Coordinates of C-alpha atoms in Angstrom, one line a residue:
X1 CA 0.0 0.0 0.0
X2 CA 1.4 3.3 -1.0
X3 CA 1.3 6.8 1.1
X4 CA -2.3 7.6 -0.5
X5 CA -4.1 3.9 0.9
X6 CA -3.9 2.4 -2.6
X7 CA -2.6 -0.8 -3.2
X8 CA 0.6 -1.8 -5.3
X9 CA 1.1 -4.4 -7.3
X10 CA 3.9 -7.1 -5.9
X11 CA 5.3 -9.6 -7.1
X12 CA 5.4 -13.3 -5.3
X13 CA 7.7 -15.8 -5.9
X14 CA 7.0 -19.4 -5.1
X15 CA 9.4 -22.1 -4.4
X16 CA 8.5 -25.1 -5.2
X17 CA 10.4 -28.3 -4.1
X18 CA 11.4 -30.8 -6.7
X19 CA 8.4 -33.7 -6.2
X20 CA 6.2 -31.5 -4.3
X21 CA 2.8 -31.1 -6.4
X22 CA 2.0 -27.2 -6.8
X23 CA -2.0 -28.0 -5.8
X24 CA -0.8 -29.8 -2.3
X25 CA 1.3 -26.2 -1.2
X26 CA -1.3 -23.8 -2.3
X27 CA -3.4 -23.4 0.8
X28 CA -0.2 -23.3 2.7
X29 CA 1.2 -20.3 0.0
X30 CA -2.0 -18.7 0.1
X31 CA -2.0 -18.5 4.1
X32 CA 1.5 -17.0 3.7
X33 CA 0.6 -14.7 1.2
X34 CA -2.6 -13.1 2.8
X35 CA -0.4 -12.6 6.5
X36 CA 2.4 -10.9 4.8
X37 CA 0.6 -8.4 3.4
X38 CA -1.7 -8.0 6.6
X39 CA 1.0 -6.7 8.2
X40 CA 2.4 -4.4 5.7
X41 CA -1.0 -2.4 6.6
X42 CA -1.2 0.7 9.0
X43 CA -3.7 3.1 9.5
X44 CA -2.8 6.7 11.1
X45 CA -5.3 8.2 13.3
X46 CA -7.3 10.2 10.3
X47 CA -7.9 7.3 8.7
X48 CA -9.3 5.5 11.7
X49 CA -11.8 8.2 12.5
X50 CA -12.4 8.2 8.8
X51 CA -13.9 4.3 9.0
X52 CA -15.4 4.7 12.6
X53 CA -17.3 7.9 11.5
X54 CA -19.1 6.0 8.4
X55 CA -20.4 2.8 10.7
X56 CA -24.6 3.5 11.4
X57 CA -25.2 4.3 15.2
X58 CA -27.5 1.8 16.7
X59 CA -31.0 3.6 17.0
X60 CA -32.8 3.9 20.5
X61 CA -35.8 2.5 18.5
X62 CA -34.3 -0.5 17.3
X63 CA -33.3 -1.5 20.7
X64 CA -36.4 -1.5 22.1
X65 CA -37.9 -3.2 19.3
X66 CA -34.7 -5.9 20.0
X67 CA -36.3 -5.5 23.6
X68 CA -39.7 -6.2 22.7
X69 CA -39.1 -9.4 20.7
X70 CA -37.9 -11.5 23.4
X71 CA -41.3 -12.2 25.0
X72 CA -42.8 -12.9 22.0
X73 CA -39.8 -15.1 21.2
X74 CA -39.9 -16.8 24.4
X75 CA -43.4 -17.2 24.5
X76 CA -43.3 -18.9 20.9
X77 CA -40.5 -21.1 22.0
X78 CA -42.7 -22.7 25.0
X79 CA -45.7 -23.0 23.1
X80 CA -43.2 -25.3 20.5
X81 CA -42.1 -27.4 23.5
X82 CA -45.5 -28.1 24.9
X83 CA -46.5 -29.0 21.3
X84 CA -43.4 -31.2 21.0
X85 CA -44.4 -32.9 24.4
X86 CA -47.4 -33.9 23.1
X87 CA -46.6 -34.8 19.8
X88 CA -44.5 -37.4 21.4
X89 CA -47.1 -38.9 23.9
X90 CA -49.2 -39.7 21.1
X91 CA -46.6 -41.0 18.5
X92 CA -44.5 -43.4 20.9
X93 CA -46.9 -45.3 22.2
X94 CA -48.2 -46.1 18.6
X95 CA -44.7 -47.1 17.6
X96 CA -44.6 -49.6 20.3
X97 CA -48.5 -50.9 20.1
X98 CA -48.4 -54.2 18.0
X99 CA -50.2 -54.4 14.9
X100 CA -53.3 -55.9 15.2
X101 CA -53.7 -60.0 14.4
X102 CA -54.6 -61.5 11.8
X103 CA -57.3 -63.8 12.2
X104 CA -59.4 -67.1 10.4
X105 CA -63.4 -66.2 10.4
X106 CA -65.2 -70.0 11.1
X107 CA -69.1 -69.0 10.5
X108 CA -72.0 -72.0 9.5
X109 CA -71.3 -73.4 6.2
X110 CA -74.3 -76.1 6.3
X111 CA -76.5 -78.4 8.8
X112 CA -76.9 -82.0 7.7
X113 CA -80.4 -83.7 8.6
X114 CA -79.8 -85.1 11.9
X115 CA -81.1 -88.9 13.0
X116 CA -83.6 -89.0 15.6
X117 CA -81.3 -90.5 18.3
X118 CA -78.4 -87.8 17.9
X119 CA -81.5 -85.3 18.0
X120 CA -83.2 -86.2 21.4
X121 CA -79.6 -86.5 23.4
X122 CA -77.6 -88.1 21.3
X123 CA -73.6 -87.1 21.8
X124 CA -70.9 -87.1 18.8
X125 CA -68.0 -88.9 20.0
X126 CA -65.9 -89.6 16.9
X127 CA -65.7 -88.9 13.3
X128 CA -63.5 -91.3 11.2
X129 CA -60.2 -90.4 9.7
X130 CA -61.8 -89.8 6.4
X131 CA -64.1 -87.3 8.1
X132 CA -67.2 -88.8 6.1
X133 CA -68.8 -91.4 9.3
X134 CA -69.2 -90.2 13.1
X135 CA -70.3 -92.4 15.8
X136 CA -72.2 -91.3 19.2
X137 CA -73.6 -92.2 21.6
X138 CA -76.9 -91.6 23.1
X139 CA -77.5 -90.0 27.2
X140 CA -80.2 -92.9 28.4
X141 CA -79.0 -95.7 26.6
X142 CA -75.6 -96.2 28.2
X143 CA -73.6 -98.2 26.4
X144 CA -75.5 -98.5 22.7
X145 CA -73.5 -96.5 19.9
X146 CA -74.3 -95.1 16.6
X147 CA -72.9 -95.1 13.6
X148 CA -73.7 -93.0 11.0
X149 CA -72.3 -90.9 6.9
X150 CA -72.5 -87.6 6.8
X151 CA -73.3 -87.7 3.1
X152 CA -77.0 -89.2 4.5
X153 CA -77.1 -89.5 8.1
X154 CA -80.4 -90.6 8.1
X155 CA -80.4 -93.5 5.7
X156 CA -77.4 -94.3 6.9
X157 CA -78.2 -94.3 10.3
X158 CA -77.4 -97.6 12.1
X159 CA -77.3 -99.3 15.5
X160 CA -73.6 -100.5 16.1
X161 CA -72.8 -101.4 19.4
X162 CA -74.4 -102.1 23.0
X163 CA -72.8 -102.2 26.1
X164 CA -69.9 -100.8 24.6
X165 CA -67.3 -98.6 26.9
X166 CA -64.8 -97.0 24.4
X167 CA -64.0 -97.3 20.8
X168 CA -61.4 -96.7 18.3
X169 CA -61.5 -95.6 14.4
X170 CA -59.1 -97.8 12.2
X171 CA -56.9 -95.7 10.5
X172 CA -58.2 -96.1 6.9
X173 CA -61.9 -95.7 8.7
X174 CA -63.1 -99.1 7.7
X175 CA -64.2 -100.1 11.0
X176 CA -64.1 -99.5 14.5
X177 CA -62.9 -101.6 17.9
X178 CA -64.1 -101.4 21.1
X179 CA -64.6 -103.6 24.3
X180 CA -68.1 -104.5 25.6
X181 CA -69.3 -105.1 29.3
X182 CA -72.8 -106.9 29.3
X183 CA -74.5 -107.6 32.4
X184 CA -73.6 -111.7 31.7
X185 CA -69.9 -111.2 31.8
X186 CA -67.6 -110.6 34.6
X187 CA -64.7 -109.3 32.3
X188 CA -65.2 -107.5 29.3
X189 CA -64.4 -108.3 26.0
X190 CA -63.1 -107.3 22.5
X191 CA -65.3 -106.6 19.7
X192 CA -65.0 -105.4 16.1
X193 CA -67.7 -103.1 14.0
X194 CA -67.5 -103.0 10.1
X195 CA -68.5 -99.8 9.2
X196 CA -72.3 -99.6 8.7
X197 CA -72.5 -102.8 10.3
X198 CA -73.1 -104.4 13.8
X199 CA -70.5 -105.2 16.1
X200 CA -69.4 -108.8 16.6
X201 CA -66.6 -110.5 19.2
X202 CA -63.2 -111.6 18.5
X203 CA -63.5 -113.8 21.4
X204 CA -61.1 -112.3 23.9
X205 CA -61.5 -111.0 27.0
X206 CA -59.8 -107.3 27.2
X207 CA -59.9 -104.4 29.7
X208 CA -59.5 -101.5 27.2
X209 CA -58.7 -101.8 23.2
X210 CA -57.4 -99.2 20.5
X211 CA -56.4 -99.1 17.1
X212 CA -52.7 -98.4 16.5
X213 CA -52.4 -95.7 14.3
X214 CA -49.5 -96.7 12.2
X215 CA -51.6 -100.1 10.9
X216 CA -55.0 -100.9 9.7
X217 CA -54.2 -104.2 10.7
X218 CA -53.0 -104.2 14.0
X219 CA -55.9 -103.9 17.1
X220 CA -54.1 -103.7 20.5
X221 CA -55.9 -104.2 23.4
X222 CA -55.1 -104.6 27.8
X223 CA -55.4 -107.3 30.0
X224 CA -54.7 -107.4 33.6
X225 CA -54.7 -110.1 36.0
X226 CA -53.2 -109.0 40.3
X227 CA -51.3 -105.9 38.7
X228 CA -50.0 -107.1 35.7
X229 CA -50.8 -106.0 32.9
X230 CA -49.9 -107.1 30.2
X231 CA -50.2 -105.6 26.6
X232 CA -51.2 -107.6 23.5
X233 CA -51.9 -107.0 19.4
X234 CA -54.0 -109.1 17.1
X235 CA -55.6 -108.8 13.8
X236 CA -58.8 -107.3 12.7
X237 CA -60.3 -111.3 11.9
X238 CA -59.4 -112.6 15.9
X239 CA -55.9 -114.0 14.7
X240 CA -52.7 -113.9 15.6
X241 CA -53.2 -112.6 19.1
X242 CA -49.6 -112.4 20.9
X243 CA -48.0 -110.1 23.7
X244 CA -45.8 -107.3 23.0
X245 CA -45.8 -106.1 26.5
X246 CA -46.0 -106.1 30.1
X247 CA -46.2 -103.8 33.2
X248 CA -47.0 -103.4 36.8
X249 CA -50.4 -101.3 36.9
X250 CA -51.1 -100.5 40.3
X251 CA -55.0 -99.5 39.1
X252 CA -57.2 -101.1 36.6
X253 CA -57.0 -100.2 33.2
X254 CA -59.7 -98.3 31.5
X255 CA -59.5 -97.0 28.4
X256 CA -55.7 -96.6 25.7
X257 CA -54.7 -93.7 23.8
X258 CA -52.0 -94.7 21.3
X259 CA -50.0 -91.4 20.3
X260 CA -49.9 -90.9 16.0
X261 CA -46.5 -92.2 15.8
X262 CA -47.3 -95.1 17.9
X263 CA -44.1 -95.0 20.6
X264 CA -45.9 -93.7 23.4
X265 CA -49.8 -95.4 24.9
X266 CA -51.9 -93.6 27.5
X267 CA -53.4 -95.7 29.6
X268 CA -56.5 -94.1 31.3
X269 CA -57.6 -96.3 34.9
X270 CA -59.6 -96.2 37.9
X271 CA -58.6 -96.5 41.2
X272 CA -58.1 -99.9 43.5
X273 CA -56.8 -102.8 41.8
X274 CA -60.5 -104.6 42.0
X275 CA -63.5 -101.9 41.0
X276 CA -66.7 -102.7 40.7
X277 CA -68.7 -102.8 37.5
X278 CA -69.5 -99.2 38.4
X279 CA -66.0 -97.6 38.9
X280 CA -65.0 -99.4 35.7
X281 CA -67.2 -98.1 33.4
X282 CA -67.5 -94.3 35.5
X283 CA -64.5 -92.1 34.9
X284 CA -61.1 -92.3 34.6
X285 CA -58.8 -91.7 37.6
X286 CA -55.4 -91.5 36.6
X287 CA -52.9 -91.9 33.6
X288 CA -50.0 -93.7 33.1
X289 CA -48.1 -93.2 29.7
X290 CA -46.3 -96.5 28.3
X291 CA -43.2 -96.2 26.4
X292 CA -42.7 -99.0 23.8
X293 CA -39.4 -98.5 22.8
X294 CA -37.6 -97.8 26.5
X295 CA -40.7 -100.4 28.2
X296 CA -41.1 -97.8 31.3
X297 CA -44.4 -96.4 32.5
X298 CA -44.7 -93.2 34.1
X299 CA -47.3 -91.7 36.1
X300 CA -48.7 -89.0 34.2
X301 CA -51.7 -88.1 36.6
X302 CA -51.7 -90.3 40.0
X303 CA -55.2 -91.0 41.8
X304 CA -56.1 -87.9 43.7
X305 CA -59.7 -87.5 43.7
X306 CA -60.0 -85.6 40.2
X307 CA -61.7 -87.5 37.3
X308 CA -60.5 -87.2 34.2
X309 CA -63.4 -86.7 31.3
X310 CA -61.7 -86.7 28.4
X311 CA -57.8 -87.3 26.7
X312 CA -56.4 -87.0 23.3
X313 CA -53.1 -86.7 21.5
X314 CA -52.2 -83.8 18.9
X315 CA -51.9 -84.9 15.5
X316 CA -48.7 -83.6 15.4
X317 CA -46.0 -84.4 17.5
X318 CA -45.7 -86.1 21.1
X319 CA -48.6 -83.5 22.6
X320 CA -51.4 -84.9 25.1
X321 CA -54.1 -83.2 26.0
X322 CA -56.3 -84.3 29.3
X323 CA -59.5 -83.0 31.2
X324 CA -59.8 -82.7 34.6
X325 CA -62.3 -82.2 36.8
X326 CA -62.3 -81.6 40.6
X327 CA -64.3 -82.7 43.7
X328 CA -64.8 -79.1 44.2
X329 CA -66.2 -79.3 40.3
X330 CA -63.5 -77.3 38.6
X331 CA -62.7 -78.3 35.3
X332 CA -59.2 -77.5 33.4
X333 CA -57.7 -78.6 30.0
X334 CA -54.2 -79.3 30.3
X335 CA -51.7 -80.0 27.4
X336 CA -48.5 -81.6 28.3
X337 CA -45.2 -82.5 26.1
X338 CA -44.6 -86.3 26.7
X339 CA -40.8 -86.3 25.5
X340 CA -40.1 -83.7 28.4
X341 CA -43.3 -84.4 30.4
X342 CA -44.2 -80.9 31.2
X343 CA -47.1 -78.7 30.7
X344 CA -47.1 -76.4 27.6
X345 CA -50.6 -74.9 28.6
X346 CA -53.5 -74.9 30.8
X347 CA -57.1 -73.8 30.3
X348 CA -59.4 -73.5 32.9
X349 CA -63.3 -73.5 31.7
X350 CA -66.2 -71.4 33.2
X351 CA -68.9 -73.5 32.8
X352 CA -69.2 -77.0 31.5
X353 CA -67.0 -78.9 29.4
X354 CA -69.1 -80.0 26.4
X355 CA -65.9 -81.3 24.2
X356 CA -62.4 -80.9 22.5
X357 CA -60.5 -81.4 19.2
X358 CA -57.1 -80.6 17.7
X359 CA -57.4 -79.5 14.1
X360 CA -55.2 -82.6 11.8
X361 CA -52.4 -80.3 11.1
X362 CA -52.1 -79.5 15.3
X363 CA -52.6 -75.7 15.0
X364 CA -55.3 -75.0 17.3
X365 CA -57.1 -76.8 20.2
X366 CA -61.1 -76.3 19.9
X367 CA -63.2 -76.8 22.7
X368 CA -67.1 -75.7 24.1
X369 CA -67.5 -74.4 27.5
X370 CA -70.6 -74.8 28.2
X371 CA -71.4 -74.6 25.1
X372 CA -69.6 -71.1 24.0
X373 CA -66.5 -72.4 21.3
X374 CA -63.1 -71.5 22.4
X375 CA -60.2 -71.7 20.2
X376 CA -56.3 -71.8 21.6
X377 CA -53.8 -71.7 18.9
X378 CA -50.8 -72.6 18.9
X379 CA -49.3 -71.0 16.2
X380 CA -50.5 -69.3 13.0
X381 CA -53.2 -66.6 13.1
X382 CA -56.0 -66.7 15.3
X383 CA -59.9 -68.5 15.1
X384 CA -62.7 -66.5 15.8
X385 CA -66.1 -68.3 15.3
X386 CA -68.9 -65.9 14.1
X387 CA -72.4 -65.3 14.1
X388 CA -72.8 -68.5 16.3
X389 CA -76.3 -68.2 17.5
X390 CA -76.8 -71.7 19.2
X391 CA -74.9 -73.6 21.8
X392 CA -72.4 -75.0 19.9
X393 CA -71.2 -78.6 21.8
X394 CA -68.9 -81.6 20.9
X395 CA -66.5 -80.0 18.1
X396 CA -64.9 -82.1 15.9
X397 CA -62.6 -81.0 13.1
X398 CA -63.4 -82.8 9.9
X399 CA -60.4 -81.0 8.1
X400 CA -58.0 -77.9 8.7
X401 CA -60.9 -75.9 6.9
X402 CA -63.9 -77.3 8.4
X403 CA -65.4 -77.7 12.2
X404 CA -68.6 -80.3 12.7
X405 CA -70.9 -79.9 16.2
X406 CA -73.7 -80.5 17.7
X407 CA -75.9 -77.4 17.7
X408 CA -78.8 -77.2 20.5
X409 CA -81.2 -73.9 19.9
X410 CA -84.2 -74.3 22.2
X411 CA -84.2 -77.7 22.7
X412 CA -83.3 -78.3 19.0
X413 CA -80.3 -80.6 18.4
X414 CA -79.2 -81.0 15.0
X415 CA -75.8 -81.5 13.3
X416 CA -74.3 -78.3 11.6
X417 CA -70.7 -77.4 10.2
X418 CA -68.3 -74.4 10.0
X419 CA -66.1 -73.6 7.7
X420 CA -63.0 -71.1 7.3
X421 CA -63.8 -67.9 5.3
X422 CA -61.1 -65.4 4.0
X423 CA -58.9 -64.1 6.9
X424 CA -58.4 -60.5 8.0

């Protein structure tokens, strides 16, 4: 800058350093540049005032306007936080509320004329593997069963057993085994029904009998003789009767409930080694499980006083579900893995227990309380039965899409069916 404030031209040499790339020292040239010739400048006094005179004064007005602003400012600023407060109670919770689930709407698809014995007290007990033929029973003629197809119950309609206790579907659903006590008899004995037919005897005594599940050839069955029991299979023609089995059964045997793969056998029994007729035809009172392949029998449920009402395996898997009912009339479902032998679940009903079945692919677990369908899933979307306008008792899947029961409006008992509509 010469003596009048003007600036002069100067020249700049750079050095550059052999390898050194001229774009990596020009910040560090232009830095060097700009504070040499900072210092080179001086202003005298006159030219001081000169530059202080020409900066604006700050106006008294403007101040106070500054002044006035920071109410309004402030104000503004806590009327964003309180809106930011709120803005958060209502988003966060959303953000952590799960989406609602998706569920499977059963409603009636179609009721099926109903025979006269089913309609004035009969009870559904079960419906073949093929889903086509079910068998009940009826409430005053204890012991006499039913047979009858869905595609004409009516017609079809036939009078299969008497004096029968339990029974078991052959696998293929061609006929149906059981074990009959008549009033003649001190022990009661096995029995085969060809579907649509009447029953006739194998000639064998035999506690308890069942179909195992892996053959449509193989009938197993229980006799027991001072504790022993011992375990036996023979073909569906009375041949070929042989042991495969024995145990120590410190109650008499009542019932058998082989699980799908066949390994495991629930054995459902009374209490005392010697009941009477009654006690061995009333309810169950405890439930051992037999292993076939490691021979040991565990204790599932020991006598206690509860009866147990009903029992059944999942379809899938080593899953058995039993119902139990107190002295002090409390009823609960329980569902208990067999490989580990703890409980998975329990239910407890409100009213009366009126029936249960696991859907065939072993999804969900449908029962009636009292009449009122309940539906505990295991995994998959949820069941919710609608428009149901009757007491809807003794539910039995028929497939994974459709649910047969015994509907009872007003004194009216007739067979009807749901079915699975689109899902939402």
């Amino acid at each position: 800058m010469n003596e009048s404030g003007q600036w002069e031209p100067e020249e700049t040499h750079f050095d550059r350093r052999e390898g050194e790339d001229a774009s990596d020292l020009l910040p560090s040239r232009i830095s060097r540049v700009l504070h040499e010739r900072a210092s080179q400048v001086h202003f005298t006094a006159a030219q001081r005032a000169q530059i202080l005179q020409r900066l604006p004064a700050r106006s008294p007005l403007l101040l106070r306007r500054r002044r006035g602003f920071l109410p309004a400012f402030s104000l503004a600023a806590a009327v964003l936080v309180i809106l930011s407060v709120v803005t958060l109670l209502v988003v966060i919770p959303s953000l952590h509320t799960p989406a609602p689930t998706a569920s499977i709407i059963f409603s009636l698809d179609k009721t099926f004329n109903t025979p006269p014995q089913l309609a004035s007290g009969g009870q559904p007990v079960l419906l073949d593997p093929s889903g086509r033929h079910i068998v009940y029973g009826v409430v005053n003629q204890t012991g006499d069963m039913y047979t009858s197809d869905l595609a004409d119950p009516i017609t079809s309609n036939r009078l299969a057993m008497q004096f029968a206790r339990d029974v078991s579907w052959s696998p293929d659903g061609s006929a149906l085994v059981t074990t009959i006590y008549p009033p003649a008899v001190s022990t009661p004995l096995l029995a085969l029904v060809q579907t649509g037919h009447y029953m006739h005897t194998l000639g064998k005594e035999a506690l308890a009998a069942a179909w195992l599940p892996t053959s449509a050839q193989i009938i197993t069955y229980i006799t027991q003789v001072d504790g022993q029991a011992t375990l036996w299979e023979i073909m569906p023609n009375g041949k070929d009767a042989h042991s495969i089995g024995t145990m120590s059964l410190p109650t008499f045997t009542q019932s058998l409930r082989w699980s799908p793969d066949g390994r495991y056998l629930a054995i459902l029994a009374s209490a005392g080694k010697v009941p009477t007729r009654a006690q061995l035809q009333g309810p169950s009172q405890a439930i051992y499980i037999y292993d076939t392949h490691s021979g040991t029998l565990i204790p599932l449920v020991p006598t206690g006083g509860a009866s147990i009402i009903d029992a059944a395996w999942s379809p899938v898997g080593n899953t058995f579900t039993y119902v139990m009912k107190t002295p002090q009339g409390h009823t609960t479902i329980k569902v208990v893995d067999i490989t580990t032998y703890k409980t998975l679940f329990t239910l407890l009903l409100q009213r009366q227990f009126l029936g249960m079945s696991w859907s065939p692919d072993g999804r969900a677990l449908v029962y009636s309380d009292g009449g009122v369908l309940n539906a505990h899933v295991v995994y998959g979307k949820s069941i919710v039965f609608s428009n149901v306008k009757s007491s809807a008792d003794y539910p039995i899947w028929r497939d994974n899409q459709h649910l047969l029961y015994l509907s009872v409006n007003n004194g009216t008992r007739q067979l009807a069916q749901m079915a699975a509509n689109a899902s939402h």
